[in-house]
Amino acid sequence: HPAYLHGGYQAAAGEPLELFGAAIKPAADLVPGTQITRQQALRSSVRDHVLQTAHTLYAADARSPVLIDMLQTLHQLHPRHLPTLLLLACAYFSSGQADKSLEYNAKILEIDPKYVEAMSNIGTTLRSMGYAAEAEERWWAAIRLSPGYWDAVENLLGVLCGSGGGSGSAGGGAAKPRYSEALQLCEFVDSRLCTSREPLRYSVAGKQLPRLQSLLYSAGNLRLALGDVAGAQREYEKAADVALGGAMRLQDAVVRIAQAGADTQQPLDYNALPLTMLAPDAAARVLHVLFPATHGVLPGFTALAPAALTQANHVAANLLLALAKLHQDHAAVARPLTVVLPLYYAAHALAPSPSTCNNLGIILSAIPSAPTPTRVPSVQGGTQAAQAPMGAALALQYYTHGLRLDARHPHLYTNLGSLLKDLGYAHEAVHMYRRAIELRPSFDVALANLGNAVKDMGAVQEAVTYYVRAARVSPDFVEA
């Protein structure tokens, strides 16, 4: 059960009991899989240790044949112990016995009608049986009782967005995304968990903030899909503010990054920022400049374990990139590069990626600027001294940095080739285009660019072969 053990029972402290040891009592007197007698297991402390052993076994092998017997024995001895019933329902589900899983989750609700874990797990079980509408009802019931029960929220959101199949009863067809309903779910959870809009605060534990961030990011994506661009911007900014943990708002972070780039402590106006031109290594350090006390960790994520922090950083980076693209592509929320570039730099600092380096290279290469010494790749290997506008010089650094992250990224090779061609390094450009085509022979843009480059060098017949290949791949590619 993907939802079963999140936020569930925590066993008593201590080491799990030994499994499958030599029996010192007749097997009928023992709790299966242990050397504990049934009489001993009547004590709550021993019961909790046996249940901890069951959790350990479940994590190692959820279909272990002894697991259900162990839990059934505990249930017989403690028939109203809800954590035992919850794990027993999990074990039945994992063993393919969905009906028994429903039965034992129902027993939980007979004892405690507000036990949201059981409600959510019934939804997951019904979903696996093809009863989609009934599953959604159960998830909604759990969410209305506990809006911060994230497993139910995420299961329902996944289904409404179309990633979980159809919305009918058993035998229903394939799903169509129900974005309006999904957005209503996001709004419901947001409204119930938010305790203050200004300043923005939520009643969510620190370790759960990444899930709130993901919900708000999803809300932004949903609003964008439904045509509400300004609403998408608001949701993305809220998600970023959650990650910032109340230490500052996103606009403040953008100003601070611009200050770092300008090497000034003087107050800057968000609406009149200077253009921030940072090399990859400087961009990678911007969060350390903003948050030295947490060594560059976003204040909202300081409670996270390393693996959870990495995942949360990736989501934060993606939402910053989505916001930057929103500002670039939609006139209603357009912002200048003085705002867009700091968002890219922060995303690069959170989760360096070839695509972010590629996008930064594209943006920076188009910025008019004064010449500066730089180095460009050489066809003989290594680099050679050159002069280039500051923006182009930084773009070269981002393209080459991106290729260090992924040496098989055809878009990086193509854009690096185009920049080299613009700077007058035709042979080096051809080398990059050829590398892009080696990696992706059907890459129409690289084929056409290579055709242009060799044509300019006088190899017209060779150029025609590349144009033909590009046109075959993309018959509507006008340039080819």
GROMACS .gro file of C-alpha atoms in nm:
model
  480
    1HIS     CA    1   0.000   0.000   0.000
    2PRO     CA    2   0.173   0.322  -0.104
    3ALA     CA    3  -0.023   0.517   0.155
    4TYR     CA    4  -0.033   0.277   0.443
    5LEU     CA    5   0.266   0.345   0.660
    6HIS     CA    6   0.314   0.720   0.617
    7GLY     CA    7   0.245   0.890   0.947
    8GLY     CA    8   0.123   0.565   1.095
    9TYR     CA    9   0.217   0.365   1.399
   10GLN     CA   10   0.553   0.413   1.562
   11ALA     CA   11   0.660   0.105   1.755
   12ALA     CA   12   0.806   0.121   2.102
   13ALA     CA   13   1.179   0.180   2.122
   14GLY     CA   14   1.402  -0.123   2.119
   15GLU     CA   15   1.547  -0.380   1.884
   16PRO     CA   16   1.315  -0.597   1.673
   17LEU     CA   17   1.264  -0.943   1.815
   18GLU     CA   18   1.458  -1.232   1.670
   19LEU     CA   19   1.275  -1.404   1.386
   20PHE     CA   20   1.264  -1.776   1.320
   21GLY     CA   21   1.481  -1.871   1.615
   22ALA     CA   22   1.484  -2.218   1.765
   23ALA     CA   23   1.151  -2.268   1.942
   24ILE     CA   24   1.170  -2.318   2.316
   25LYS     CA   25   0.793  -2.368   2.351
   26PRO     CA   26   0.542  -2.571   2.148
   27ALA     CA   27   0.470  -2.379   1.826
   28ALA     CA   28   0.103  -2.337   1.919
   29ASP     CA   29   0.206  -2.134   2.224
   30LEU     CA   30   0.426  -1.892   2.027
   31VAL     CA   31   0.352  -1.583   1.826
   32PRO     CA   32   0.444  -1.699   1.472
   33GLY     CA   33   0.787  -1.585   1.361
   34THR     CA   34   0.908  -1.514   1.715
   35GLN     CA   35   1.009  -1.692   2.034
   36ILE     CA   36   0.747  -1.495   2.230
   37THR     CA   37   0.463  -1.685   2.390
   38ARG     CA   38   0.104  -1.578   2.344
   39GLN     CA   39   0.083  -1.524   2.718
   40GLN     CA   40   0.379  -1.286   2.710
   41ALA     CA   41   0.231  -1.100   2.414
   42LEU     CA   42  -0.074  -1.011   2.620
   43ARG     CA   43   0.139  -0.741   2.778
   44SER     CA   44   0.121  -0.417   2.579
   45SER     CA   45   0.498  -0.359   2.590
   46VAL     CA   46   0.565  -0.705   2.443
   47ARG     CA   47   0.287  -0.659   2.190
   48ASP     CA   48   0.454  -0.337   2.073
   49HIS     CA   49   0.788  -0.512   2.032
   50VAL     CA   50   0.625  -0.790   1.829
   51LEU     CA   51   0.453  -0.528   1.615
   52GLN     CA   52   0.786  -0.356   1.561
   53THR     CA   53   0.922  -0.689   1.440
   54ALA     CA   54   0.625  -0.718   1.206
   55HIS     CA   55   0.699  -0.371   1.067
   56THR     CA   56   1.060  -0.475   1.007
   57LEU     CA   57   0.946  -0.790   0.832
   58TYR     CA   58   0.689  -0.597   0.628
   59ALA     CA   59   0.956  -0.353   0.510
   60ALA     CA   60   1.186  -0.640   0.409
   61ASP     CA   61   0.924  -0.869   0.252
   62ALA     CA   62   0.564  -0.751   0.258
   63ARG     CA   63   0.449  -1.092   0.127
   64SER     CA   64   0.627  -1.298   0.389
   65PRO     CA   65   0.405  -1.600   0.467
   66VAL     CA   66   0.461  -1.564   0.841
   67LEU     CA   67   0.362  -1.195   0.855
   68ILE     CA   68  -0.015  -1.239   0.841
   69ASP     CA   69  -0.002  -1.523   1.094
   70MET     CA   70   0.204  -1.306   1.331
   71LEU     CA   71  -0.038  -1.013   1.300
   72GLN     CA   72  -0.347  -1.232   1.325
   73THR     CA   73  -0.216  -1.368   1.653
   74LEU     CA   74  -0.160  -1.016   1.785
   75HIS     CA   75  -0.510  -0.921   1.669
   76GLN     CA   76  -0.662  -1.217   1.853
   77LEU     CA   77  -0.482  -1.111   2.170
   78HIS     CA   78  -0.555  -0.736   2.124
   79PRO     CA   79  -0.868  -0.717   1.906
   80ARG     CA   80  -0.909  -0.339   1.939
   81HIS     CA   81  -0.545  -0.242   1.884
   82LEU     CA   82  -0.565  -0.018   1.577
   83PRO     CA   83  -0.196  -0.017   1.474
   84THR     CA   84  -0.206  -0.399   1.456
   85LEU     CA   85  -0.520  -0.387   1.243
   86LEU     CA   86  -0.366  -0.124   1.017
   87LEU     CA   87  -0.055  -0.329   0.945
   88LEU     CA   88  -0.265  -0.644   0.905
   89ALA     CA   89  -0.471  -0.469   0.637
   90CYS     CA   90  -0.142  -0.365   0.470
   91ALA     CA   91  -0.017  -0.723   0.474
   92TYR     CA   92  -0.338  -0.856   0.319
   93PHE     CA   93  -0.322  -0.593   0.046
   94SER     CA   94   0.042  -0.674  -0.031
   95SER     CA   95  -0.040  -1.044  -0.049
   96GLY     CA   96  -0.309  -0.977  -0.310
   97GLN     CA   97  -0.607  -1.028  -0.076
   98ALA     CA   98  -0.786  -0.697  -0.135
   99ASP     CA   99  -1.115  -0.817   0.017
  100LYS     CA  100  -0.943  -0.907   0.344
  101SER     CA  101  -0.766  -0.572   0.341
  102LEU     CA  102  -1.102  -0.396   0.311
  103GLU     CA  103  -1.241  -0.611   0.591
  104TYR     CA  104  -0.970  -0.519   0.839
  105ASN     CA  105  -0.970  -0.151   0.748
  106ALA     CA  106  -1.346  -0.157   0.804
  107LYS     CA  107  -1.284  -0.306   1.151
  108ILE     CA  108  -1.065  -0.004   1.227
  109LEU     CA  109  -1.343   0.236   1.132
  110GLU     CA  110  -1.590   0.044   1.347
  111ILE     CA  111  -1.365   0.118   1.644
  112ASP     CA  112  -1.263   0.471   1.538
  113PRO     CA  113  -1.478   0.622   1.258
  114LYS     CA  114  -1.227   0.909   1.218
  115TYR     CA  115  -0.917   0.697   1.157
  116VAL     CA  116  -0.803   0.869   0.838
  117GLU     CA  117  -0.526   0.617   0.759
  118ALA     CA  118  -0.789   0.344   0.725
  119MET     CA  119  -1.015   0.565   0.515
  120SER     CA  120  -0.730   0.648   0.279
  121ASN     CA  121  -0.618   0.286   0.258
  122ILE     CA  122  -0.969   0.173   0.173
  123GLY     CA  123  -0.954   0.425  -0.112
  124THR     CA  124  -0.625   0.280  -0.233
  125THR     CA  125  -0.765  -0.073  -0.213
  126LEU     CA  126  -1.084   0.017  -0.395
  127ARG     CA  127  -0.877   0.189  -0.661
  128SER     CA  128  -0.676  -0.128  -0.715
  129MET     CA  129  -1.003  -0.319  -0.760
  130GLY     CA  130  -1.125  -0.075  -1.027
  131TYR     CA  131  -1.374   0.116  -0.813
  132ALA     CA  132  -1.243   0.463  -0.893
  133ALA     CA  133  -1.540   0.676  -0.790
  134GLU     CA  134  -1.575   0.492  -0.460
  135ALA     CA  135  -1.202   0.533  -0.398
  136GLU     CA  136  -1.228   0.907  -0.453
  137GLU     CA  137  -1.512   0.929  -0.200
  138ARG     CA  138  -1.294   0.760   0.062
  139TRP     CA  139  -0.998   0.985  -0.008
  140TRP     CA  140  -1.219   1.293   0.011
  141ALA     CA  141  -1.361   1.172   0.344
  142ALA     CA  142  -1.009   1.138   0.484
  143ILE     CA  143  -0.906   1.480   0.350
  144ARG     CA  144  -1.208   1.657   0.493
  145LEU     CA  145  -1.127   1.514   0.835
  146SER     CA  146  -0.753   1.575   0.804
  147PRO     CA  147  -0.652   1.811   0.519
  148GLY     CA  148  -0.287   1.748   0.601
  149TYR     CA  149  -0.309   1.373   0.547
  150TRP     CA  150  -0.084   1.390   0.244
  151ASP     CA  151  -0.114   1.034   0.121
  152ALA     CA  152  -0.486   1.078   0.056
  153VAL     CA  153  -0.428   1.424  -0.096
  154GLU     CA  154  -0.157   1.300  -0.331
  155ASN     CA  155  -0.349   0.986  -0.433
  156LEU     CA  156  -0.661   1.186  -0.516
  157LEU     CA  157  -0.466   1.461  -0.691
  158GLY     CA  158  -0.289   1.204  -0.907
  159VAL     CA  159  -0.619   1.051  -1.014
  160LEU     CA  160  -0.783   1.385  -1.087
  161CYS     CA  161  -0.485   1.491  -1.297
  162GLY     CA  162  -0.523   1.176  -1.503
  163SER     CA  163  -0.220   0.980  -1.382
  164GLY     CA  164  -0.428   0.717  -1.202
  165GLY     CA  165  -0.677   0.589  -1.457
  166GLY     CA  166  -1.049   0.639  -1.514
  167SER     CA  167  -1.303   0.803  -1.290
  168GLY     CA  168  -1.587   0.552  -1.316
  169SER     CA  169  -1.669   0.235  -1.128
  170ALA     CA  170  -1.526  -0.109  -1.198
  171GLY     CA  171  -1.445  -0.154  -1.563
  172GLY     CA  172  -1.425   0.221  -1.631
  173GLY     CA  173  -1.225   0.346  -1.924
  174ALA     CA  174  -0.916   0.557  -1.943
  175ALA     CA  175  -0.907   0.883  -1.752
  176LYS     CA  176  -0.940   1.231  -1.883
  177PRO     CA  177  -0.770   1.488  -1.662
  178ARG     CA  178  -1.013   1.677  -1.441
  179TYR     CA  179  -0.807   1.986  -1.382
  180SER     CA  180  -1.086   2.197  -1.232
  181GLU     CA  181  -1.161   1.932  -0.971
  182ALA     CA  182  -0.792   1.889  -0.902
  183LEU     CA  183  -0.756   2.264  -0.849
  184GLN     CA  184  -1.055   2.259  -0.611
  185LEU     CA  185  -0.874   1.994  -0.408
  186CYS     CA  186  -0.558   2.208  -0.393
  187GLU     CA  187  -0.761   2.511  -0.290
  188PHE     CA  188  -0.941   2.313  -0.018
  189VAL     CA  189  -0.620   2.185   0.138
  190ASP     CA  190  -0.451   2.525   0.107
  191SER     CA  191  -0.742   2.704   0.274
  192ARG     CA  192  -0.757   2.457   0.564
  193LEU     CA  193  -0.384   2.450   0.635
  194CYS     CA  194  -0.306   2.819   0.589
  195THR     CA  195  -0.315   3.011   0.918
  196SER     CA  196  -0.202   3.349   0.781
  197ARG     CA  197  -0.180   3.501   0.434
  198GLU     CA  198   0.037   3.795   0.534
  199PRO     CA  199   0.287   3.685   0.643
  200LEU     CA  200   0.230   3.347   0.482
  201ARG     CA  201   0.206   3.069   0.741
  202TYR     CA  202   0.078   2.710   0.739
  203SER     CA  203   0.007   2.463   1.016
  204VAL     CA  204   0.238   2.204   0.858
  205ALA     CA  205   0.530   2.032   1.028
  206GLY     CA  206   0.874   2.109   0.889
  207LYS     CA  207   0.929   1.762   0.743
  208GLN     CA  208   0.599   1.791   0.554
  209LEU     CA  209   0.671   2.131   0.397
  210PRO     CA  210   0.800   1.975   0.071
  211ARG     CA  211   0.460   1.811   0.025
  212LEU     CA  212   0.287   2.146   0.075
  213GLN     CA  213   0.534   2.297  -0.173
  214SER     CA  214   0.446   2.026  -0.425
  215LEU     CA  215   0.073   2.087  -0.374
  216LEU     CA  216   0.111   2.460  -0.442
  217TYR     CA  217   0.336   2.391  -0.741
  218SER     CA  218   0.069   2.156  -0.876
  219ALA     CA  219  -0.193   2.426  -0.819
  220GLY     CA  220   0.018   2.664  -1.027
  221ASN     CA  221   0.048   2.411  -1.308
  222LEU     CA  222  -0.327   2.350  -1.296
  223ARG     CA  223  -0.409   2.720  -1.313
  224LEU     CA  224  -0.175   2.757  -1.608
  225ALA     CA  225  -0.339   2.464  -1.786
  226LEU     CA  226  -0.678   2.628  -1.725
  227GLY     CA  227  -0.557   2.960  -1.869
  228ASP     CA  228  -0.517   3.153  -1.543
  229VAL     CA  229  -0.164   3.286  -1.590
  230ALA     CA  230  -0.177   3.541  -1.307
  231GLY     CA  231  -0.314   3.272  -1.075
  232ALA     CA  232  -0.032   3.039  -1.174
  233GLN     CA  233   0.219   3.308  -1.082
  234ARG     CA  234   0.058   3.348  -0.737
  235GLU     CA  235   0.071   2.975  -0.669
  236TYR     CA  236   0.434   2.943  -0.780
  237GLU     CA  237   0.530   3.237  -0.560
  238LYS     CA  238   0.345   3.086  -0.262
  239ALA     CA  239   0.526   2.756  -0.316
  240ALA     CA  240   0.859   2.939  -0.323
  241ASP     CA  241   0.770   3.130  -0.007
  242VAL     CA  242   0.696   2.800   0.168
  243ALA     CA  243   1.043   2.675   0.074
  244LEU     CA  244   1.191   2.999   0.208
  245GLY     CA  245   1.033   2.915   0.543
  246GLY     CA  246   0.929   3.268   0.637
  247ALA     CA  247   1.289   3.395   0.631
  248MET     CA  248   1.202   3.619   0.335
  249ARG     CA  249   0.961   3.639   0.044
  250LEU     CA  250   1.059   3.535  -0.307
  251GLN     CA  251   1.081   3.896  -0.424
  252ASP     CA  252   1.324   3.966  -0.138
  253ALA     CA  253   1.537   3.669  -0.247
  254VAL     CA  254   1.548   3.800  -0.605
  255VAL     CA  255   1.665   4.140  -0.476
  256ARG     CA  256   1.929   3.976  -0.257
  257ILE     CA  257   2.064   3.777  -0.553
  258ALA     CA  258   2.083   4.098  -0.756
  259GLN     CA  259   2.267   4.263  -0.466
  260ALA     CA  260   2.515   3.975  -0.458
  261GLY     CA  261   2.571   4.009  -0.832
  262ALA     CA  262   2.622   4.382  -0.804
  263ASP     CA  263   2.843   4.333  -0.497
  264THR     CA  264   2.652   4.597  -0.302
  265GLN     CA  265   2.463   4.617   0.024
  266GLN     CA  266   2.271   4.923  -0.090
  267PRO     CA  267   1.893   4.877  -0.104
  268LEU     CA  268   1.765   4.782  -0.449
  269ASP     CA  269   1.417   4.826  -0.592
  270TYR     CA  270   1.261   4.500  -0.717
  271ASN     CA  271   1.110   4.694  -1.007
  272ALA     CA  272   1.442   4.856  -1.107
  273LEU     CA  273   1.708   4.592  -1.051
  274PRO     CA  274   2.042   4.588  -1.232
  275LEU     CA  275   2.112   4.307  -1.477
  276THR     CA  276   2.281   4.027  -1.282
  277MET     CA  277   2.550   3.848  -1.485
  278LEU     CA  278   2.685   3.546  -1.294
  279ALA     CA  279   2.915   3.266  -1.403
  280PRO     CA  280   2.808   2.909  -1.319
  281ASP     CA  281   3.026   2.879  -1.009
  282ALA     CA  282   2.900   3.213  -0.873
  283ALA     CA  283   2.538   3.116  -0.945
  284ALA     CA  284   2.590   2.787  -0.761
  285ARG     CA  285   2.683   2.984  -0.447
  286VAL     CA  286   2.397   3.233  -0.436
  287LEU     CA  287   2.202   3.040  -0.175
  288HIS     CA  288   2.507   3.025   0.049
  289VAL     CA  289   2.520   3.404   0.024
  290LEU     CA  290   2.152   3.436   0.108
  291PHE     CA  291   2.145   3.174   0.385
  292PRO     CA  292   2.491   3.139   0.538
  293ALA     CA  293   2.352   3.013   0.870
  294THR     CA  294   2.202   2.705   0.700
  295HIS     CA  295   2.495   2.658   0.457
  296GLY     CA  296   2.275   2.736   0.160
  297VAL     CA  297   1.982   2.514   0.261
  298LEU     CA  298   1.647   2.686   0.213
  299PRO     CA  299   1.509   2.771   0.559
  300GLY     CA  300   1.192   2.572   0.496
  301PHE     CA  301   1.394   2.256   0.436
  302THR     CA  302   1.631   2.254   0.733
  303ALA     CA  303   1.444   1.965   0.902
  304LEU     CA  304   1.483   1.730   0.604
  305ALA     CA  305   1.705   1.424   0.572
  306PRO     CA  306   1.951   1.430   0.280
  307ALA     CA  307   1.740   1.227   0.035
  308ALA     CA  308   1.426   1.427   0.113
  309LEU     CA  309   1.624   1.751   0.082
  310THR     CA  310   1.747   1.656  -0.265
  311GLN     CA  311   1.392   1.583  -0.380
  312ALA     CA  312   1.255   1.904  -0.228
  313ASN     CA  313   1.533   2.106  -0.393
  314HIS     CA  314   1.444   1.958  -0.732
  315VAL     CA  315   1.080   2.058  -0.691
  316ALA     CA  316   1.182   2.407  -0.576
  317ALA     CA  317   1.413   2.443  -0.876
  318ASN     CA  318   1.140   2.332  -1.115
  319LEU     CA  319   0.886   2.577  -0.978
  320LEU     CA  320   1.138   2.864  -1.003
  321LEU     CA  321   1.205   2.766  -1.364
  322ALA     CA  322   0.830   2.751  -1.430
  323LEU     CA  323   0.792   3.099  -1.284
  324ALA     CA  324   1.082   3.232  -1.492
  325LYS     CA  325   0.930   3.085  -1.808
  326LEU     CA  326   0.595   3.239  -1.715
  327HIS     CA  327   0.759   3.581  -1.695
  328GLN     CA  328   0.929   3.524  -2.031
  329ASP     CA  329   0.635   3.383  -2.227
  330HIS     CA  330   0.323   3.562  -2.103
  331ALA     CA  331   0.278   3.935  -2.145
  332ALA     CA  332   0.024   3.950  -1.860
  333VAL     CA  333   0.292   3.862  -1.605
  334ALA     CA  334   0.604   3.961  -1.801
  335ARG     CA  335   0.911   4.059  -1.603
  336PRO     CA  336   1.247   4.179  -1.734
  337LEU     CA  337   1.563   3.970  -1.735
  338THR     CA  338   1.667   4.154  -1.419
  339VAL     CA  339   1.404   3.938  -1.240
  340VAL     CA  340   1.417   3.629  -1.462
  341LEU     CA  341   1.792   3.569  -1.435
  342PRO     CA  342   1.800   3.552  -1.052
  343LEU     CA  343   1.525   3.289  -1.067
  344TYR     CA  344   1.740   3.081  -1.304
  345TYR     CA  345   2.046   3.129  -1.083
  346ALA     CA  346   1.854   3.012  -0.775
  347ALA     CA  347   1.726   2.708  -0.965
  348HIS     CA  348   2.081   2.630  -1.075
  349ALA     CA  349   2.200   2.654  -0.715
  350LEU     CA  350   1.923   2.422  -0.591
  351ALA     CA  351   1.954   2.151  -0.855
  352PRO     CA  352   2.214   2.200  -1.131
  353SER     CA  353   2.092   2.049  -1.456
  354PRO     CA  354   2.196   2.048  -1.821
  355SER     CA  355   1.864   2.199  -1.928
  356THR     CA  356   1.898   2.492  -1.687
  357CYS     CA  357   2.252   2.555  -1.815
  358ASN     CA  358   2.119   2.538  -2.171
  359ASN     CA  359   1.844   2.791  -2.099
  360LEU     CA  360   2.084   3.025  -1.923
  361GLY     CA  361   2.321   3.001  -2.217
  362ILE     CA  362   2.045   3.094  -2.461
  363ILE     CA  363   1.941   3.396  -2.252
  364LEU     CA  364   2.290   3.526  -2.180
  365SER     CA  365   2.417   3.484  -2.536
  366ALA     CA  366   2.155   3.732  -2.658
  367ILE     CA  367   2.247   4.009  -2.410
  368PRO     CA  368   2.448   4.290  -2.575
  369SER     CA  369   2.757   4.359  -2.367
  370ALA     CA  370   3.115   4.476  -2.385
  371PRO     CA  371   3.388   4.237  -2.509
  372THR     CA  372   3.583   4.040  -2.252
  373PRO     CA  373   3.862   3.780  -2.271
  374THR     CA  374   3.735   3.423  -2.269
  375ARG     CA  375   3.823   3.078  -2.393
  376VAL     CA  376   3.647   2.871  -2.658
  377PRO     CA  377   3.675   2.500  -2.742
  378SER     CA  378   3.934   2.399  -3.000
  379VAL     CA  379   3.888   2.128  -3.263
  380GLN     CA  380   4.231   1.997  -3.158
  381GLY     CA  381   4.104   1.953  -2.803
  382GLY     CA  382   4.126   2.183  -2.503
  383THR     CA  383   4.049   2.552  -2.537
  384GLN     CA  384   4.191   2.860  -2.706
  385ALA     CA  385   4.199   3.226  -2.605
  386ALA     CA  386   3.929   3.447  -2.756
  387GLN     CA  387   3.734   3.770  -2.718
  388ALA     CA  388   3.356   3.770  -2.683
  389PRO     CA  389   3.079   3.990  -2.543
  390MET     CA  390   3.031   3.931  -2.170
  391GLY     CA  391   2.694   3.763  -2.226
  392ALA     CA  392   2.836   3.529  -2.489
  393ALA     CA  393   3.137   3.452  -2.270
  394LEU     CA  394   2.906   3.352  -1.983
  395ALA     CA  395   2.690   3.150  -2.223
  396LEU     CA  396   3.001   2.956  -2.327
  397GLN     CA  397   3.063   2.875  -1.960
  398TYR     CA  398   2.707   2.755  -1.905
  399TYR     CA  399   2.708   2.537  -2.217
  400THR     CA  400   3.038   2.375  -2.120
  401HIS     CA  401   2.925   2.340  -1.758
  402GLY     CA  402   2.607   2.171  -1.879
  403LEU     CA  403   2.813   1.928  -2.086
  404ARG     CA  404   3.012   1.839  -1.776
  405LEU     CA  405   2.680   1.743  -1.616
  406ASP     CA  406   2.570   1.548  -1.924
  407ALA     CA  407   2.823   1.489  -2.200
  408ARG     CA  408   2.550   1.342  -2.423
  409HIS     CA  409   2.312   1.639  -2.435
  410PRO     CA  410   2.252   1.721  -2.805
  411HIS     CA  411   2.085   2.058  -2.742
  412LEU     CA  412   2.388   2.183  -2.553
  413TYR     CA  413   2.620   2.083  -2.837
  414THR     CA  414   2.391   2.247  -3.092
  415ASN     CA  415   2.359   2.576  -2.906
  416LEU     CA  416   2.728   2.581  -2.828
  417GLY     CA  417   2.793   2.528  -3.200
  418SER     CA  418   2.564   2.815  -3.293
  419LEU     CA  419   2.735   3.047  -3.045
  420LEU     CA  420   3.080   2.949  -3.176
  421LYS     CA  421   2.962   3.012  -3.532
  422ASP     CA  422   2.836   3.358  -3.433
  423LEU     CA  423   3.174   3.431  -3.275
  424GLY     CA  424   3.351   3.335  -3.597
  425TYR     CA  425   3.471   2.986  -3.505
  426ALA     CA  426   3.318   2.793  -3.796
  427HIS     CA  427   3.530   2.476  -3.770
  428GLU     CA  428   3.464   2.450  -3.398
  429ALA     CA  429   3.091   2.502  -3.463
  430VAL     CA  430   3.086   2.220  -3.720
  431HIS     CA  431   3.256   1.993  -3.468
  432MET     CA  432   2.980   2.064  -3.214
  433TYR     CA  433   2.698   2.012  -3.465
  434ARG     CA  434   2.848   1.679  -3.573
  435ARG     CA  435   2.865   1.571  -3.210
  436ALA     CA  436   2.498   1.660  -3.163
  437ILE     CA  437   2.401   1.452  -3.466
  438GLU     CA  438   2.610   1.158  -3.348
  439LEU     CA  439   2.406   1.160  -3.030
  440ARG     CA  440   2.071   1.218  -3.205
  441PRO     CA  441   2.083   1.146  -3.580
  442SER     CA  442   1.726   1.274  -3.624
  443PHE     CA  443   1.787   1.613  -3.460
  444ASP     CA  444   1.650   1.839  -3.734
  445VAL     CA  445   1.781   2.169  -3.596
  446ALA     CA  446   2.135   2.036  -3.561
  447LEU     CA  447   2.119   1.892  -3.915
  448ALA     CA  448   2.005   2.224  -4.061
  449ASN     CA  449   2.262   2.419  -3.860
  450LEU     CA  450   2.536   2.186  -3.978
  451GLY     CA  451   2.415   2.235  -4.334
  452ASN     CA  452   2.434   2.612  -4.294
  453ALA     CA  453   2.781   2.594  -4.142
  454VAL     CA  454   2.936   2.374  -4.410
  455LYS     CA  455   2.759   2.575  -4.685
  456ASP     CA  456   2.920   2.892  -4.551
  457MET     CA  457   3.254   2.711  -4.567
  458GLY     CA  458   3.196   2.629  -4.935
  459ALA     CA  459   3.081   2.267  -4.910
  460VAL     CA  460   2.745   2.322  -5.081
  461GLN     CA  461   2.682   1.960  -5.188
  462GLU     CA  462   2.756   1.835  -4.840
  463ALA     CA  463   2.518   2.098  -4.702
  464VAL     CA  464   2.239   1.966  -4.927
  465THR     CA  465   2.268   1.619  -4.773
  466TYR     CA  466   2.212   1.764  -4.427
  467TYR     CA  467   1.916   1.974  -4.543
  468VAL     CA  468   1.760   1.665  -4.703
  469ARG     CA  469   1.803   1.466  -4.381
  470ALA     CA  470   1.647   1.746  -4.177
  471ALA     CA  471   1.353   1.776  -4.417
  472ARG     CA  472   1.292   1.402  -4.407
  473VAL     CA  473   1.278   1.411  -4.029
  474SER     CA  474   1.056   1.724  -4.021
  475PRO     CA  475   0.879   1.787  -4.353
  476ASP     CA  476   0.739   2.115  -4.221
  477PHE     CA  477   1.080   2.247  -4.117
  478VAL     CA  478   1.083   2.553  -4.346
  479GLU     CA  479   1.447   2.648  -4.293
  480ALA     CA  480   1.567   2.303  -4.411
   0.00000   0.00000   0.00000
